[in-house]
Short mmCIF file of C-alpha atoms and ligand atoms in Angstrom, two decimals:
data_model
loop_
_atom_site.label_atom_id
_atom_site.label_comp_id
_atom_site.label_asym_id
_atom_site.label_seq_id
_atom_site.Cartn_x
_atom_site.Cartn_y
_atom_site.Cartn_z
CA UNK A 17 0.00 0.00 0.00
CA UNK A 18 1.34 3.45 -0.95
CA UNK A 19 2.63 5.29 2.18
CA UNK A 20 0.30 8.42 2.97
CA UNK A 21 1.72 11.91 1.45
CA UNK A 22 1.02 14.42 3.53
CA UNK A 23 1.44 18.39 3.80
CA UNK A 24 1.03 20.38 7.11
CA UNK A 25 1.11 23.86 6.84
CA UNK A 26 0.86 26.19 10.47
CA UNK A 27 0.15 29.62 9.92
CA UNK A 28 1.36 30.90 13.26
CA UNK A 29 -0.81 33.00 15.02
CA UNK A 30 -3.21 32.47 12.47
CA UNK A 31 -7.04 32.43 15.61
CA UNK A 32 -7.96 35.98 16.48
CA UNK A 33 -11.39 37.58 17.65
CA UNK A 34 -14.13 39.43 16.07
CA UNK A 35 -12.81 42.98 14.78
CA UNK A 36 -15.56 45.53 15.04
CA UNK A 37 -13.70 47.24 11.64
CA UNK A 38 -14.75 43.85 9.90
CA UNK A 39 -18.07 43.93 11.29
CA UNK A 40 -17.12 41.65 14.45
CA UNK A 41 -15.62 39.26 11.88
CA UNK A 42 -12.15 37.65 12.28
CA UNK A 43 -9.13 38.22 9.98
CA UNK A 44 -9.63 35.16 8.83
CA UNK A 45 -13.30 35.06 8.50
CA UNK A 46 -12.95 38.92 7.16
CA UNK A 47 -10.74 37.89 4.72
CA UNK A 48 -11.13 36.50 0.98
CA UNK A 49 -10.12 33.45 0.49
CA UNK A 50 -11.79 31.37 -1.70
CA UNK A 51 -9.04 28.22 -1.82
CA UNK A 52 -9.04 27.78 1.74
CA UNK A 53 -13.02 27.90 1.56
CA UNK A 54 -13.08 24.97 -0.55
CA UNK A 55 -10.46 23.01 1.00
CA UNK A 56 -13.29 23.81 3.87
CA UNK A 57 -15.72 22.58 2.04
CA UNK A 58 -14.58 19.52 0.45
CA UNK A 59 -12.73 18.54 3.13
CA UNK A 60 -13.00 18.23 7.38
CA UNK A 61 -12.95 21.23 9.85
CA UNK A 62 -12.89 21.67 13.24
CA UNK A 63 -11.25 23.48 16.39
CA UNK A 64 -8.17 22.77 18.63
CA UNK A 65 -6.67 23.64 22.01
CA UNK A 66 -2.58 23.48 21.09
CA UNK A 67 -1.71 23.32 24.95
CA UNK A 68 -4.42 23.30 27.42
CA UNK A 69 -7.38 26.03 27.99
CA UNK A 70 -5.04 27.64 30.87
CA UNK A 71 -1.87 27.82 28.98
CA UNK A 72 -0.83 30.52 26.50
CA UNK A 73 1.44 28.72 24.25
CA UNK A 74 5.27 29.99 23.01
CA UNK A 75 5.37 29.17 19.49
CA UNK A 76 8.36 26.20 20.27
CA UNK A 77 6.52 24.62 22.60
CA UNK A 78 3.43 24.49 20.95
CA UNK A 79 4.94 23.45 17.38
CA UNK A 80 6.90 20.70 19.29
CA UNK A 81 3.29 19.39 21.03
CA UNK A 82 1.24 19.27 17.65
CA UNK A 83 4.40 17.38 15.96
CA UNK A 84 3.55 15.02 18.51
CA UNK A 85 6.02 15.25 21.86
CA UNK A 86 5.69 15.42 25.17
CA UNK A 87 5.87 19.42 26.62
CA UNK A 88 7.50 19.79 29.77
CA UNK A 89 9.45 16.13 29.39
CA UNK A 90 10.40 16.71 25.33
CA UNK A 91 11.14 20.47 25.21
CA UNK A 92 14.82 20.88 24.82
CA UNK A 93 15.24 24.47 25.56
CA UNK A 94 14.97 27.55 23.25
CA UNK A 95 18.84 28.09 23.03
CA UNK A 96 19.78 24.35 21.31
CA UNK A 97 16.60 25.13 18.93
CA UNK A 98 17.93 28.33 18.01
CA UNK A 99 21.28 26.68 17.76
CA UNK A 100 19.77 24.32 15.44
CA UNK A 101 18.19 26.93 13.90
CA UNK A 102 21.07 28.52 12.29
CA UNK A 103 22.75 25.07 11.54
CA UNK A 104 24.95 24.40 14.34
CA UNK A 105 25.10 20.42 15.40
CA UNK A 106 24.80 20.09 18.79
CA UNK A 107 25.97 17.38 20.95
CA UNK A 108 24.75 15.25 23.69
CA UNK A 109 25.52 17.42 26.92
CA UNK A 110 26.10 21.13 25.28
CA UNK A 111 24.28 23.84 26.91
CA UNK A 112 22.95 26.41 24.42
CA UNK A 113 21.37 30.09 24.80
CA UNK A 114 19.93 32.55 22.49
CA UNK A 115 22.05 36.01 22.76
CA UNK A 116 21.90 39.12 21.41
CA UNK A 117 24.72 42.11 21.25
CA UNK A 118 23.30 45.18 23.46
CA UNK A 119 25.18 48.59 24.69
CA UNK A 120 26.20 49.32 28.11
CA UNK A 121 27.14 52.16 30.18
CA UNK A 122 30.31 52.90 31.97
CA UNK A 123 28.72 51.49 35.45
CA UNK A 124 27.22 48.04 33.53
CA UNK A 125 23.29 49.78 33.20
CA UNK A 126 22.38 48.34 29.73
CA UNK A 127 21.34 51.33 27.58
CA UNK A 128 20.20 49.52 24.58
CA UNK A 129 19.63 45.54 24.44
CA UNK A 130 19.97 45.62 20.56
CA UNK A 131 22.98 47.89 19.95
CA UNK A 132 20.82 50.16 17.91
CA UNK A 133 19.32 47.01 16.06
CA UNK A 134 22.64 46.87 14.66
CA UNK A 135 22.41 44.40 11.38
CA UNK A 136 24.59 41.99 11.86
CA UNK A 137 26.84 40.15 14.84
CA UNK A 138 29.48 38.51 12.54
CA UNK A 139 32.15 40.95 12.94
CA UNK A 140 31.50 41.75 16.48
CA UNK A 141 30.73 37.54 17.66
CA UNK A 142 33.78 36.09 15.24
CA UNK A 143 36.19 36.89 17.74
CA UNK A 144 34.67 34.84 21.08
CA UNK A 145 34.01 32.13 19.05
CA UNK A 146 36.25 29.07 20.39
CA UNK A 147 37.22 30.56 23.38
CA UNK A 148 38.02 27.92 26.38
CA UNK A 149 37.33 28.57 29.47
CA UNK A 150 38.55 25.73 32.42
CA UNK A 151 37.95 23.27 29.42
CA UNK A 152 34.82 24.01 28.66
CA UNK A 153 34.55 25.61 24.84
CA UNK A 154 32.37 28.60 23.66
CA UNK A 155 31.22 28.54 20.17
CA UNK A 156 29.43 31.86 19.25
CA UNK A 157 27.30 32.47 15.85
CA UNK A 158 25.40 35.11 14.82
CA UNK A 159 21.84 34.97 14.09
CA UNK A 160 19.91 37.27 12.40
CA UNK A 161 20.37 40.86 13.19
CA UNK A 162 21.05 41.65 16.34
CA UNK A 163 20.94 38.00 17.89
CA UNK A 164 23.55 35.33 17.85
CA UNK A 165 24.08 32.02 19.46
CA UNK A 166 26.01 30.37 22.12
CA UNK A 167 26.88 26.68 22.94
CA UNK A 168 29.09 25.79 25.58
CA UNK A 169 30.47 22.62 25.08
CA UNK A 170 31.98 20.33 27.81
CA UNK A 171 31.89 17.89 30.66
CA UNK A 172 29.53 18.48 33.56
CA UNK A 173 27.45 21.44 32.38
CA UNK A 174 23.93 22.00 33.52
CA UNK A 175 21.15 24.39 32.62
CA UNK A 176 20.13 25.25 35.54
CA UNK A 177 21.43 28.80 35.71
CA UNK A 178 19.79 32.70 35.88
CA UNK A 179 20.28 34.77 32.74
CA UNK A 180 22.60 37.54 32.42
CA UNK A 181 19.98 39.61 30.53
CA UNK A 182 18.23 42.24 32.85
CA UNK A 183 15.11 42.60 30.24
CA UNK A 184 14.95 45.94 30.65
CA UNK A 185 17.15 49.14 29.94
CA UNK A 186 17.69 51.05 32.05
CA UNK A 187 19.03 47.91 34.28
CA UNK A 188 22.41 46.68 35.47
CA UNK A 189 23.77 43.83 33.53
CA UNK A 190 23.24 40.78 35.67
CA UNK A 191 25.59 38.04 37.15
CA UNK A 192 24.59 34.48 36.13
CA UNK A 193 23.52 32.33 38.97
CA UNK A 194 23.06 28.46 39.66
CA UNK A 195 19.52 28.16 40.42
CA UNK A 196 20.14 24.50 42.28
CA UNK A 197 22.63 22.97 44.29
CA UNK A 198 24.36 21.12 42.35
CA UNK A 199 28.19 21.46 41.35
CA UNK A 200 27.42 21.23 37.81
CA UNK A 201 24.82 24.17 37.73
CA UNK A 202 27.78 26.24 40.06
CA UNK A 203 30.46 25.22 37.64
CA UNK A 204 28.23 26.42 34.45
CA UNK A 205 27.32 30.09 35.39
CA UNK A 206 31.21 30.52 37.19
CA UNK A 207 32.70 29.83 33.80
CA UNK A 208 29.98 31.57 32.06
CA UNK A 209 30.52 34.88 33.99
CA UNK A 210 34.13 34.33 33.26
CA UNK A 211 33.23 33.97 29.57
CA UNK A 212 31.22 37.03 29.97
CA UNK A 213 33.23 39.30 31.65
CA UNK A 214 36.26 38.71 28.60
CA UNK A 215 33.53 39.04 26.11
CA UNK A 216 32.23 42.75 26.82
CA UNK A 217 35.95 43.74 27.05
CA UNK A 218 36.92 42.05 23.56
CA UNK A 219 33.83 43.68 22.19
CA UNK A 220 34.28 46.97 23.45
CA UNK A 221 37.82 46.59 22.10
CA UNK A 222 36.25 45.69 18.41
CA UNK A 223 37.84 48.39 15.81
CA UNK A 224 34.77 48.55 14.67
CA UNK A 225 32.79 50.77 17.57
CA UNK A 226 35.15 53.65 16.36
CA UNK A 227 33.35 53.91 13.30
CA UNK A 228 29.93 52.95 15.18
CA UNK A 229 30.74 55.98 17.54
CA UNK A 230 31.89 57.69 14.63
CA UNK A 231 28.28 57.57 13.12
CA UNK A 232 26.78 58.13 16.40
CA UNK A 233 25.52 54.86 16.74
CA UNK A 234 25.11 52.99 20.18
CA UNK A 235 28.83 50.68 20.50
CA UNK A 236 28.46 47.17 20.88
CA UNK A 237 30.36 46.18 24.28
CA UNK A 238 27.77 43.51 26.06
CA UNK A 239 26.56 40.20 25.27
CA UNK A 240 23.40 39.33 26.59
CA UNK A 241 22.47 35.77 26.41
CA UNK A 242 19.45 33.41 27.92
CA UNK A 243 16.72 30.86 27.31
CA UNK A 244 19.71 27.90 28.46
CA UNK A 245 19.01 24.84 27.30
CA UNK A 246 20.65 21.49 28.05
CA UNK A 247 20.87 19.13 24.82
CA UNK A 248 19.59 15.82 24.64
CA UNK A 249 18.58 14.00 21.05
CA UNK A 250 15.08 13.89 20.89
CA UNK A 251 13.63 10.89 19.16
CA UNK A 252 13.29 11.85 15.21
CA UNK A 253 9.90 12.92 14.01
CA UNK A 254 10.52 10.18 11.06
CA UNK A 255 11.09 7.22 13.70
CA UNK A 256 8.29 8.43 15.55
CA UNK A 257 5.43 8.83 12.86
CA UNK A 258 6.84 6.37 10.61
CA UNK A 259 7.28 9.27 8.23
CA UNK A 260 10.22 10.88 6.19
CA UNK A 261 9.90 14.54 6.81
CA UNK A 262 10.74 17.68 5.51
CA UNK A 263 10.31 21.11 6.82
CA UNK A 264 9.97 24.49 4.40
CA UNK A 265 10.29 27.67 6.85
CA UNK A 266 11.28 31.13 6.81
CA UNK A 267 12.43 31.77 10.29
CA UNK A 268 15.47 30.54 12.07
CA UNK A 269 12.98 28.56 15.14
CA UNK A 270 11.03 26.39 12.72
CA UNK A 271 13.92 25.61 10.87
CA UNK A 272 15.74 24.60 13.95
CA UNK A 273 12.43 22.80 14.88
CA UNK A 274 12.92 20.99 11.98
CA UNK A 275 16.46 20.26 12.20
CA UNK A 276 16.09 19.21 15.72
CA UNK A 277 13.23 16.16 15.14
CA UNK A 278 15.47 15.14 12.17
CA UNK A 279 13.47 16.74 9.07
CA UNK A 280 15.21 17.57 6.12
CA UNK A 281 15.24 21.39 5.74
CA UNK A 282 14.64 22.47 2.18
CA UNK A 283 15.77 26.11 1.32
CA UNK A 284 13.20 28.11 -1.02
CA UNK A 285 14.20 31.17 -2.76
CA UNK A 286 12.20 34.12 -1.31
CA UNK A 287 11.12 32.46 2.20
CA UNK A 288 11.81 35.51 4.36
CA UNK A 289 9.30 34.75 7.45
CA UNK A 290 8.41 38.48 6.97
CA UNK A 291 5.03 39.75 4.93
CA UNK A 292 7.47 40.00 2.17
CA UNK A 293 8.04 36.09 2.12
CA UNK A 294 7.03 34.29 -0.86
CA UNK A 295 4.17 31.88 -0.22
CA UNK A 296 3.58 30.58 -3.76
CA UNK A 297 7.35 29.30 -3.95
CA UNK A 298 6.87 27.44 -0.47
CA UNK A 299 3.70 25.48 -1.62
CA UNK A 300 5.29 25.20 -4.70
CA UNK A 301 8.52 23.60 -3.11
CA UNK A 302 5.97 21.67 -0.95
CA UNK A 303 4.10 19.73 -3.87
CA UNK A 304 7.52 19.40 -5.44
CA UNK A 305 9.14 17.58 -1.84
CA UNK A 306 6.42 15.37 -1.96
CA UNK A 307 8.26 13.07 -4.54
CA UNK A 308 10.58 12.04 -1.96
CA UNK A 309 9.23 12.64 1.38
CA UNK A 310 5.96 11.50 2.72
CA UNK A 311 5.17 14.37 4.91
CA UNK A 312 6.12 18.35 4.89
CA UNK A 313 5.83 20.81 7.86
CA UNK A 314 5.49 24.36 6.21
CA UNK A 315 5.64 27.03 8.68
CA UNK A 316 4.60 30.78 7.55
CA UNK A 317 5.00 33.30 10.27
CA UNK A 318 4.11 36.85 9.59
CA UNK A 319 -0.13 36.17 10.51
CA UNK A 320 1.55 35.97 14.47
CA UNK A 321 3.67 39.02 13.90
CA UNK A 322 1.04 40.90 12.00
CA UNK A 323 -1.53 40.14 15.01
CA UNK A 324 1.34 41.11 17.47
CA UNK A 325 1.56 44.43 15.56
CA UNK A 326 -2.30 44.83 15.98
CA UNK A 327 -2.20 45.09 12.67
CA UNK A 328 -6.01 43.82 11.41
CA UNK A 329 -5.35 44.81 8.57
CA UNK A 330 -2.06 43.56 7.73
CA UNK A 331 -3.28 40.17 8.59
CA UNK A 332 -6.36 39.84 7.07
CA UNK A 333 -4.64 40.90 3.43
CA UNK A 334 -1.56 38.24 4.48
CA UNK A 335 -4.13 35.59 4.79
CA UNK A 336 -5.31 36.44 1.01
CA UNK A 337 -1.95 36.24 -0.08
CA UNK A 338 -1.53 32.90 1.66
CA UNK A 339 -5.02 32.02 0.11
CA UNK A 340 -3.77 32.84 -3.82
CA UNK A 341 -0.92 30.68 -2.65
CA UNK A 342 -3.29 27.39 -2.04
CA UNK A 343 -4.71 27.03 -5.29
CA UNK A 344 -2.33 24.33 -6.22
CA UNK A 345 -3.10 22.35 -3.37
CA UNK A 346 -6.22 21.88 -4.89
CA UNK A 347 -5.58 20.15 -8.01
CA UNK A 348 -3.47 17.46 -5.83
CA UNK A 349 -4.38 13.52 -5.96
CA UNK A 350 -4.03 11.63 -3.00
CA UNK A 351 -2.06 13.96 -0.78
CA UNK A 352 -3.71 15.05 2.26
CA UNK A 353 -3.61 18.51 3.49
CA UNK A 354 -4.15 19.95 7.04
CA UNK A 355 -3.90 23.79 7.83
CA UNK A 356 -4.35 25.02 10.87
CA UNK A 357 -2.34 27.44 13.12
CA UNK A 358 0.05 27.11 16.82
CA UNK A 359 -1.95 29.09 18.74
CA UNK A 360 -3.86 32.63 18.33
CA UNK A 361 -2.87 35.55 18.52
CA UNK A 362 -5.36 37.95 18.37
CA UNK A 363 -4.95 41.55 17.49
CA UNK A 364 -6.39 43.05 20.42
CA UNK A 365 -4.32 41.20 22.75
CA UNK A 366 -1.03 41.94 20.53
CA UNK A 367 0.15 38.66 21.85
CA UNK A 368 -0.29 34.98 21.91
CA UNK A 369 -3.43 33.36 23.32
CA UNK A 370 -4.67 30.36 24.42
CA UNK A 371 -7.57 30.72 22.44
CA UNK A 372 -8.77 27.35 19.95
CA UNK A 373 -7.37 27.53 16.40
CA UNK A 374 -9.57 26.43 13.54
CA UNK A 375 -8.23 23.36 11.69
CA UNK A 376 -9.14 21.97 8.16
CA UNK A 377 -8.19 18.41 6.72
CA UNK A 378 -8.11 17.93 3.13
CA UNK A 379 -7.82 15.14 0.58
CA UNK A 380 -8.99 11.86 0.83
CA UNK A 381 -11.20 12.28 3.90
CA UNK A 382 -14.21 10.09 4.49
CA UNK A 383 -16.39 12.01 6.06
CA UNK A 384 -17.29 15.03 5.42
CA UNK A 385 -19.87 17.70 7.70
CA UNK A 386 -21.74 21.20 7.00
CA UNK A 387 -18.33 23.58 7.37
CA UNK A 388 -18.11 25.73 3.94
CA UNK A 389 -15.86 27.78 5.23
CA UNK A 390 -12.68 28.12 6.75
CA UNK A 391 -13.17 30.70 9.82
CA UNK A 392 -12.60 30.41 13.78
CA UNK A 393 -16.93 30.24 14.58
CA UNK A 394 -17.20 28.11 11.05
CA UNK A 395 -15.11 25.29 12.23
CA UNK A 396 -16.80 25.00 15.58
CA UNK A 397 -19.38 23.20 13.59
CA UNK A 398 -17.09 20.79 12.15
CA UNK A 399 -16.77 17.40 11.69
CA UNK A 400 -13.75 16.78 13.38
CA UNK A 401 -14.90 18.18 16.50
CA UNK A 402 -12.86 19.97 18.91
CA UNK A 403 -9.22 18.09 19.28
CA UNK A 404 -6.23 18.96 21.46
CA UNK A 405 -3.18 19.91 19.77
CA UNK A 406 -1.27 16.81 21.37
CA UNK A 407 -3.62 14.20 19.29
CA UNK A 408 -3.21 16.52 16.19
CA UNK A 409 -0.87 14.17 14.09
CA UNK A 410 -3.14 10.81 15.30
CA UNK A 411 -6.02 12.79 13.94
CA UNK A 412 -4.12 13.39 10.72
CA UNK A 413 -2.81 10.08 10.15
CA UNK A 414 -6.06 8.24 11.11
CA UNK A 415 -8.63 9.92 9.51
ZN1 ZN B 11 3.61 30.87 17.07
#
């Protein structure tokens, strides 16, 4: 029997609440969209709690629970996802934060946490990276604008430390701190502060904050880093699901998402994971990875970042450019299709919420129900019911 082809595409962010501007309408339900409307149609809708009804989901966490693991026991840590994220192979027993460069005063008060959004880190991070420290080794990356990425790599590290990132400006650079008792958690945040405390000096000391000063931009002299993560393999997503997986994204996470649970990560030209990214060649390069993978993850970010923006607007005319997008989907013969989104993120809150997402599968579905179209109340009439994001793949599969 020919394995099941399958395409999952998460349009973070994508559940939001009635807009009076639309005429207490959603984005989505505001929005034209006639692809997604038949996929609606013709196929099975319904509604979906990512975490639980008490807990507003990150977008790792939740993305890691609908792939099908197990959130607090399976969550590896931000850092060694963001560390995947930009390519970096981690090993078994690396600890691994997400940083960014930031400016600080003469007294250690951090004036700006993004160095004046500077562009990029390469020139500034280049330097720290390799460092040793009491045999413990620093590798440093940069990441896109302002961020980077650090791995310490060693025996006897833990992630149980405090972050040296005060959150704030305005506020004093922090020490790192164990935050148990145990000598590996001590050892960890003593030879991070050590690390630390060379790093703002050799940034300060870049040659290139003369010409930053120069142009009156903030200098770059602090690292700030945090979200520590301890690595541990996860089992792959192909093992798990009986699957081979690939994963089309925009933005550094979902590829390291991806990366992480095994899947293939297929470049497309023009996926930004800003409004500017191009949709048609992701569904494109979708349809095309089907020929030698049986399932692919596509992740499109900017309906979370438009809805975090408050931007109604914004979002409902991003989910009509995701719609034109769809239309090849439709024309597809025995490849099943479910769309659906991480969590909400309605534009009124201008943050993530814990609100149900609507959900549509497509394409060789037996059942079928009343939904004809694809909208947040719509789907609460659907045929697949209400599901919780952790049973999301079963419901897939097994349909
Ligand atoms: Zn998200």
């Amino acid at each position: 029997m020919p394995k099941k082809k399958i395409i999952l595409i998460i349009c973070d962010g994508l559940g939001d609440r009635p807009i009076k501007e639309f005429g207490n309408k959603t984005p989505l339900e505001a929005a034209r969209k006639p692809n997604l409307d038949k996929l609606a149609k013709t196929g099975l809708c319904g509604t979906m709690t990512v975490m639980d009804e008490c807990h507003v989901p990150h977008s790792d966490d939740a993305h890691l629970t609908l792939l099908g693991y197990r959130i607090p026991q399976e969550y590896p840590g931000r850092g060694p996802i963001e560390a995947a994220g930009v390519g970096l192979e981690l090993e078994e027993g690396d600890v691994a934060f997400r940083a960014n460069v930031a400016t600080m005063d003469s007294n250690g008060i951090v004036i700006d946490r993004r160095a004046g959004r500077i562009e990029s880190t390469a020139d500034f991070v280049r330097p720290l990276d390799s460092t040793v420290i009491d045999g413990v080794k620093f590798i440093v990356r940069p990441g896109t604008a302002y961020r980077a990425i650090l791995v310490m790599r060693g025996l006897g590290l833990s992630d149980r430390i405090t972050s040296n990132d005060p959150e704030f400006a305005g506020k004093p650079v922090l020490e790192v701190k164990p935050t148990d008792s145990s000598k590996q958690a001590k050892f960890t945040a003593d030879v991070l502060n050590s690390f630390l405390e060379n790093a703002y000096a050799a940034l300060a000391g870049n040659p290139l904050n003369i010409g930053r000063e120069r142009e009156g931009k903030p200098v770059v002299n602090c690292l700030l880093v945090r979200g520590a993560g301890y690595y541990e393999k996860l089992e792959p997503f192909g093992k798990r699901w009986g699957l081979k997986a690939a994963c089309i994204a925009g933005a550094g996470l979902y590829k390291g998402i991806g990366r992480m649970l095994g899947m293939d990560v297929i470049k497309v030209d023009g996926a930004t994971g800003m409004p500017d990214t191009n949709v048609d060649n992701k569904i494109k390069a979708a349809i095309e990875c089907l020929k030698t993978h049986d399932f692919v993850f596509v992740h499109i970010k900017p309906t979370d970042s438009l809805g975090e923006d408050g931007n109604w607007r914004g979002k409902k005319d991003f989910i009509e450019k995701i719609d034109r997008a769809l239309s090849p989907l439709l024309e597809l013969k025995g490849v099943r299709v479910a769309i659906t989104a991480d969590h909400s993120t309605p534009c009124e809150c201008r943050a993530h919420s814990a609100d149900p997402v609507p959900i549509l599968v497509h394409g060789g579905v037996m059942k079928s129900d009343f939904v004809k179209e694809f909208g947040e109340k719509a789907c609460r009439r659907g045929g697949l019911g209400h599901i919780w994001g952790r049973d999301m793949m079963k419901t897939i599969l097994n349909l």
